[in-house]
Short mmCIF file of C-alpha atoms in Angstrom, two decimals:
data_model
loop_
_atom_site.label_atom_id
_atom_site.label_comp_id
_atom_site.label_asym_id
_atom_site.label_seq_id
_atom_site.Cartn_x
_atom_site.Cartn_y
_atom_site.Cartn_z
CA MET A 1 113.32 43.15 97.45
CA ALA A 2 109.46 42.52 97.96
CA LEU A 3 108.88 46.26 98.19
CA LEU A 4 111.15 46.89 95.25
CA ARG A 5 108.94 44.41 92.87
CA THR A 6 106.03 45.81 93.97
CA LEU A 7 107.29 49.58 93.06
CA LYS A 8 108.56 48.27 89.62
CA PHE A 9 105.37 46.64 89.02
CA ILE A 10 103.45 49.91 89.84
CA THR A 11 105.64 52.28 87.80
CA ALA A 12 105.70 49.88 84.65
CA HIS A 13 101.95 49.78 84.78
CA PRO A 14 100.70 50.65 81.41
CA LEU A 15 97.81 52.95 83.22
CA ASN A 16 100.57 54.63 85.43
CA ARG A 17 102.67 55.75 82.50
CA GLY A 18 102.01 59.31 82.78
CA ARG A 19 101.97 59.30 86.28
CA LYS A 20 104.40 57.34 88.17
CA VAL A 21 104.98 59.57 90.79
CA ALA A 22 101.38 59.86 91.61
CA ALA A 23 101.28 55.93 91.26
CA VAL A 24 103.78 55.77 93.75
CA ALA A 25 102.19 58.47 96.07
CA ASP A 26 98.77 56.58 95.78
CA PHE A 27 101.02 53.40 97.36
CA LEU A 28 102.60 55.04 100.15
CA LYS A 29 99.48 56.78 101.28
CA TRP A 30 97.37 53.38 101.68
CA GLN A 31 100.15 51.81 103.31
CA ILE A 32 100.49 54.68 105.60
CA GLY A 33 97.21 55.13 105.71
CA SER A 34 96.26 51.57 106.40
CA ARG A 35 97.94 51.24 109.18
CA LEU A 36 97.25 54.41 111.08
CA VAL A 37 93.49 54.03 110.54
CA PRO A 38 93.10 49.98 110.17
CA GLY A 39 89.81 48.87 108.94
CA PRO A 40 87.95 48.32 105.50
CA VAL A 41 87.86 51.23 103.22
CA VAL A 42 85.51 51.94 100.35
CA HIS A 43 87.34 52.53 97.15
CA PRO A 44 85.71 54.41 93.64
CA TRP A 45 86.30 52.08 90.87
CA VAL A 46 85.61 51.82 87.29
CA SER A 47 82.41 53.51 85.78
CA GLY A 48 80.82 54.36 89.11
CA THR A 49 81.49 50.98 90.75
CA ARG A 50 83.10 50.11 94.03
CA PHE A 51 84.97 47.95 96.08
CA ILE A 52 85.85 47.31 99.98
CA VAL A 53 89.53 47.05 100.18
CA ARG A 54 91.35 45.86 103.64
CA ALA A 55 95.38 46.25 104.14
CA GLY A 56 96.48 42.83 102.98
CA GLU A 57 94.17 41.98 100.44
CA ASN A 58 96.83 42.26 97.45
CA GLY A 59 93.88 41.12 94.88
CA LEU A 60 92.47 44.39 95.32
CA THR A 61 94.79 46.98 96.72
CA GLY A 62 96.84 46.65 93.21
CA ASN A 63 93.38 48.66 91.53
CA ILE A 64 94.08 51.42 94.40
CA TYR A 65 98.01 51.97 92.58
CA CYS A 66 97.39 50.63 88.98
CA GLY A 67 93.53 51.26 88.03
CA LEU A 68 93.45 47.63 86.83
CA HIS A 69 95.71 45.02 88.49
CA GLU A 70 95.75 42.61 85.92
CA PHE A 71 95.36 45.36 83.36
CA PRO A 72 94.86 43.09 79.66
CA ASP A 73 92.77 40.73 81.56
CA MET A 74 90.38 42.89 83.06
CA ALA A 75 89.94 45.34 80.22
CA TYR A 76 89.34 42.17 77.76
CA VAL A 77 86.20 41.35 80.33
CA LEU A 78 85.41 45.42 80.01
CA HIS A 79 85.76 45.49 76.48
CA SER A 80 83.96 42.05 75.61
CA LEU A 81 81.02 41.78 77.57
CA SER A 82 77.34 43.27 77.52
CA ALA A 83 74.39 43.45 79.65
CA ASP A 84 73.31 40.65 77.23
CA ASP A 85 75.77 38.24 78.75
CA LEU A 86 75.89 35.78 81.18
CA PHE A 87 79.63 35.50 83.32
CA ALA A 88 80.98 33.04 85.73
CA ASP A 89 83.51 33.84 88.14
CA ILE A 90 85.04 31.00 89.37
CA GLY A 91 87.29 31.39 92.83
CA SER A 92 86.26 35.04 92.75
CA ASN A 93 87.80 35.97 95.70
CA VAL A 94 86.29 39.25 96.82
CA GLY A 95 84.67 40.13 93.75
CA ALA A 96 86.99 41.97 91.46
CA TYR A 97 86.22 40.51 88.14
CA THR A 98 82.57 40.36 88.84
CA ILE A 99 82.38 44.13 89.72
CA LEU A 100 83.66 44.59 86.35
CA ALA A 101 81.44 41.96 84.74
CA CYS A 102 78.34 42.52 86.05
CA ALA A 103 78.70 46.55 87.94
CA ALA A 104 80.73 47.99 85.29
CA ARG A 105 79.33 46.25 81.97
CA GLY A 106 75.80 44.67 83.66
CA ALA A 107 76.11 41.30 82.53
CA ARG A 108 74.63 38.96 84.67
CA GLY A 109 76.56 36.35 86.75
CA TYR A 110 77.63 33.55 88.77
CA CYS A 111 80.42 33.53 91.33
CA PHE A 112 81.97 31.01 93.37
CA GLU A 113 84.14 31.47 96.14
CA PRO A 114 84.48 28.52 99.11
CA VAL A 115 86.05 30.53 101.97
CA PRO A 116 83.59 31.10 104.55
CA GLY A 117 85.36 34.44 105.26
CA THR A 118 86.39 35.57 101.71
CA PHE A 119 82.74 34.64 100.75
CA GLN A 120 81.56 36.95 103.19
CA ARG A 121 83.84 40.00 101.85
CA LEU A 122 82.57 38.88 98.40
CA MET A 123 78.99 39.47 99.81
CA ASP A 124 80.03 42.78 101.11
CA ASN A 125 81.03 43.75 97.34
CA ILE A 126 78.02 42.78 95.57
CA ARG A 127 75.69 44.54 97.99
CA LEU A 128 77.88 47.56 97.68
CA ASN A 129 77.44 47.31 93.81
CA ASN A 130 73.90 46.73 94.08
CA LEU A 131 74.26 43.31 92.30
CA THR A 132 72.28 40.88 94.71
CA GLY A 133 69.58 40.78 91.75
CA ARG A 134 71.80 40.25 88.80
CA VAL A 135 74.48 37.77 90.66
CA GLU A 136 74.47 34.20 92.19
CA ALA A 137 76.70 33.95 94.50
CA MET A 138 77.56 30.36 96.31
CA ASN A 139 79.98 29.32 98.96
CA ILE A 140 81.04 26.32 97.31
CA GLY A 141 83.95 25.26 95.44
CA LEU A 142 83.91 23.20 91.80
CA ALA A 143 85.45 20.18 90.87
CA ASP A 144 84.78 17.08 88.52
CA LYS A 145 82.14 15.27 90.95
CA GLU A 146 79.77 16.62 93.84
CA GLY A 147 81.28 16.26 97.37
CA GLU A 148 83.52 17.83 99.98
CA LEU A 149 87.18 18.96 99.85
CA ALA A 150 89.37 21.02 102.43
CA PHE A 151 90.46 24.43 101.55
CA THR A 152 93.17 26.64 103.20
CA THR A 153 91.87 29.53 104.86
CA GLY A 154 94.80 31.75 105.58
CA GLU A 155 96.66 32.71 102.38
CA ASN A 156 94.31 35.51 101.12
CA CYS A 157 94.09 35.39 97.38
CA MET A 158 96.20 32.33 97.28
CA ASN A 159 93.75 29.37 99.06
CA HIS A 160 93.35 26.62 97.76
CA VAL A 161 92.41 22.84 97.89
CA VAL A 162 94.64 21.04 100.55
CA ALA A 163 96.87 18.56 98.57
CA GLU A 164 96.85 15.41 99.54
CA GLY A 165 100.11 14.89 102.22
CA GLU A 166 100.35 18.82 102.31
CA ALA A 167 100.93 20.34 105.34
CA ALA A 168 98.16 23.14 106.10
CA GLY A 169 97.71 25.57 108.34
CA GLU A 170 94.06 26.18 109.26
CA VAL A 171 91.53 24.43 106.88
CA VAL A 172 88.12 24.22 106.16
CA LYS A 173 85.50 21.60 104.73
CA VAL A 174 83.77 23.17 102.04
CA LYS A 175 80.83 21.19 99.79
CA VAL A 176 82.09 21.12 96.10
CA ARG A 177 79.87 20.63 92.87
CA THR A 178 80.45 20.74 89.17
CA LEU A 179 79.56 23.98 87.34
CA ASP A 180 77.38 22.13 84.62
CA GLU A 181 75.54 20.80 87.45
CA VAL A 182 75.12 24.22 88.83
CA LEU A 183 74.53 26.15 85.57
CA ASP A 184 72.04 23.28 84.62
CA GLY A 185 71.89 24.29 81.13
CA GLN A 186 72.76 27.97 81.19
CA VAL A 187 76.15 28.64 79.18
CA PRO A 188 78.00 31.90 80.14
CA ALA A 189 79.80 33.94 77.13
CA MET A 190 82.70 34.01 79.26
CA LEU A 191 84.46 32.38 82.31
CA LYS A 192 87.37 33.90 84.64
CA ILE A 193 88.83 30.78 86.48
CA ASP A 194 91.40 31.42 89.26
CA VAL A 195 91.62 28.07 91.49
CA GLU A 196 95.31 27.91 92.36
CA GLY A 197 96.13 24.72 90.75
CA PHE A 198 93.22 22.86 90.27
CA GLU A 199 91.82 24.22 87.05
CA THR A 200 91.76 20.52 85.65
CA LEU A 201 89.32 18.89 87.86
CA VAL A 202 86.87 22.34 87.49
CA LEU A 203 86.99 21.87 84.03
CA GLN A 204 86.65 17.95 83.75
CA GLY A 205 83.26 19.43 85.87
CA ALA A 206 82.10 21.49 82.66
CA GLU A 207 82.15 19.84 79.83
CA ARG A 208 78.91 20.51 78.71
CA THR A 209 79.74 24.16 79.21
CA LEU A 210 83.12 24.06 77.62
CA SER A 211 81.41 22.39 74.45
CA SER A 212 78.70 24.92 74.09
CA PRO A 213 79.63 27.36 71.17
CA ALA A 214 77.75 30.42 73.47
CA LEU A 215 80.98 29.97 75.83
CA HIS A 216 83.72 32.48 73.60
CA SER A 217 86.34 33.27 75.96
CA VAL A 218 88.17 31.73 79.24
CA VAL A 219 90.50 33.98 81.60
CA MET A 220 92.37 31.52 83.40
CA GLU A 221 95.12 31.80 85.91
CA LEU A 222 98.16 29.03 85.23
CA ASN A 223 101.09 29.67 87.39
CA GLY A 224 102.40 26.34 87.90
CA SER A 225 100.39 25.87 91.29
CA GLY A 226 98.68 22.36 89.49
CA THR A 227 102.11 20.56 90.43
CA ARG A 228 101.01 20.13 93.79
CA TYR A 229 98.09 18.01 92.76
CA GLY A 230 100.11 16.53 89.88
CA PHE A 231 98.43 17.82 87.23
CA SER A 232 99.80 19.24 84.16
CA GLU A 233 99.54 22.71 82.38
CA ASP A 234 100.43 21.60 78.84
CA ALA A 235 97.43 19.01 79.56
CA ILE A 236 95.27 22.03 80.08
CA VAL A 237 96.00 24.02 77.17
CA ALA A 238 95.78 20.70 75.07
CA THR A 239 91.95 20.44 76.48
CA MET A 240 91.31 23.98 75.93
CA LYS A 241 92.46 23.39 72.27
CA ARG A 242 90.10 19.89 71.87
CA TYR A 243 87.26 22.02 72.50
CA GLY A 244 88.53 24.44 69.64
CA PHE A 245 90.34 27.15 72.35
CA ASP A 246 93.28 29.29 71.13
CA THR A 247 95.72 31.17 73.40
CA TYR A 248 95.90 35.10 72.86
CA ASP A 249 97.58 37.96 73.77
CA TYR A 250 95.02 41.06 74.18
CA ASP A 251 96.03 44.37 74.10
CA PRO A 252 93.60 46.98 75.27
CA PHE A 253 94.84 50.66 73.71
CA SER A 254 94.74 48.89 70.18
CA LYS A 255 91.82 46.45 70.99
CA SER A 256 94.01 43.76 69.21
CA LEU A 257 94.40 39.91 69.90
CA THR A 258 97.34 38.27 68.87
CA SER A 259 97.79 34.21 68.91
CA MET A 260 99.80 32.93 70.81
CA ASN A 261 99.64 29.43 69.47
CA GLY A 262 99.29 27.33 72.58
CA GLY A 263 101.43 29.41 74.60
CA ARG A 264 100.90 30.63 78.20
CA HIS A 265 101.66 32.87 80.63
CA ALA A 266 103.50 31.66 83.31
CA GLU A 267 102.82 33.87 86.19
CA ALA A 268 99.86 35.81 84.84
CA ASN A 269 96.55 34.94 83.54
CA THR A 270 96.35 33.07 80.06
CA LEU A 271 93.15 34.35 77.43
CA PHE A 272 91.57 31.13 75.82
CA ILE A 273 89.31 32.38 72.73
CA ARG A 274 87.07 29.77 70.87
CA ASP A 275 86.09 32.32 67.99
CA ALA A 276 88.69 35.18 67.30
CA ASP A 277 87.16 36.93 64.48
CA ARG A 278 83.75 37.10 66.80
CA ALA A 279 86.21 38.34 70.10
CA ARG A 280 87.19 41.31 67.45
CA ALA A 281 84.46 41.96 66.59
CA ARG A 282 82.87 42.30 70.10
CA VAL A 283 85.80 44.61 71.84
CA ARG A 284 85.81 46.87 68.35
CA GLY A 285 82.29 47.59 69.22
CA ALA A 286 83.15 47.95 73.24
CA LYS A 287 82.44 51.09 75.03
CA PRO A 288 85.85 53.08 75.72
CA VAL A 289 86.77 53.10 79.47
CA SER A 290 88.84 56.07 81.12
CA ILE A 291 91.22 55.36 84.47
CA HIS A 292 93.71 57.40 86.01
CA GLY A 293 92.46 59.96 82.85
CA VAL A 294 93.80 57.23 80.21
CA LEU A 295 90.85 56.44 77.50
CA PHE A 296 91.14 52.67 76.01
#
C-alpha cells in the first residue's frame, strides 16, 4: 500500500507530468542502487546545488524522484528570496530548504536542528554547498523560553519533542532557546517551520520576529501533530492572523497567489503571507528555474 501511494505521488507530481516513466525509473534505480551499494550519495540538484542522501531519508529522496518534493512551497522559496534576504529554517532536518534559500538563491540563513545525528548530516550538506560563511547552523531546539527538552532520535524527518506521558524509544536531551533571543534583532524575510506539532511554543518565542514588517512569509507544516501536546492548529492560524498573516496557495507555473481565507492544508505545508501584493511583486520578478526540463 505504501509503495502504491509513493508511485501515485511520483506520477502525479507537477514536474513529472511529461516524464512519468522516467520518474518511476528514477525511483526504481534509487531503491535498487541504495540497497546494492549502501551509503551516502551526492545528488545534483537545483541551480548547481547538491545534497548528500542516504537510503530512508524520505525528505530528500522525494527530490530525486520529483525534482522538488514539496513543489509549491519549495518553488515559493526559490521565487521569493534573493541574496539581500535572511532566511530562518526551524526544524531544518538535513537542510533541503536551507540549500534552496541560501545556496540556490544566495540568501543568508539561520538553521536549527535539535537532533545531534541529523545535525551532523545537515552540516555535511552546508559544507558541500559552501555555505559555512553564509549560514549559521545551530544544534538546538526552539521554544517559548530557554531550557532543555527531550527529543526522539530514531524517527527520521518526524523526530519531535517528547510529549508528557509519551512512550518514546531513544531520546536525547537538547538545549532550547527562543527565536527572538537567537536572532537578537535580526529579522528574516521568511521562516520555514517544521517542528512536528511544537509550532505553538516556537511562535510564542518569536513575538518580536513575527511583529516585524520585514518578515513577509512563513512556510509552516500543520499536520495535526500538535494534538500530542494539546495544541490547536485553529489557534495557530488565529495567532498568525493577529500578526497580519493570511493563508495562501501558490501556483509556481503562473506565479500566482490565491487566498485560502484562513484555511490550511491538513497534510502539507501552509503558506502564511503578510502582504500579498508585496509577495506577488517578488515572485513576478524571480529568475526562472528549470528542473527536469520544466521551466517555472
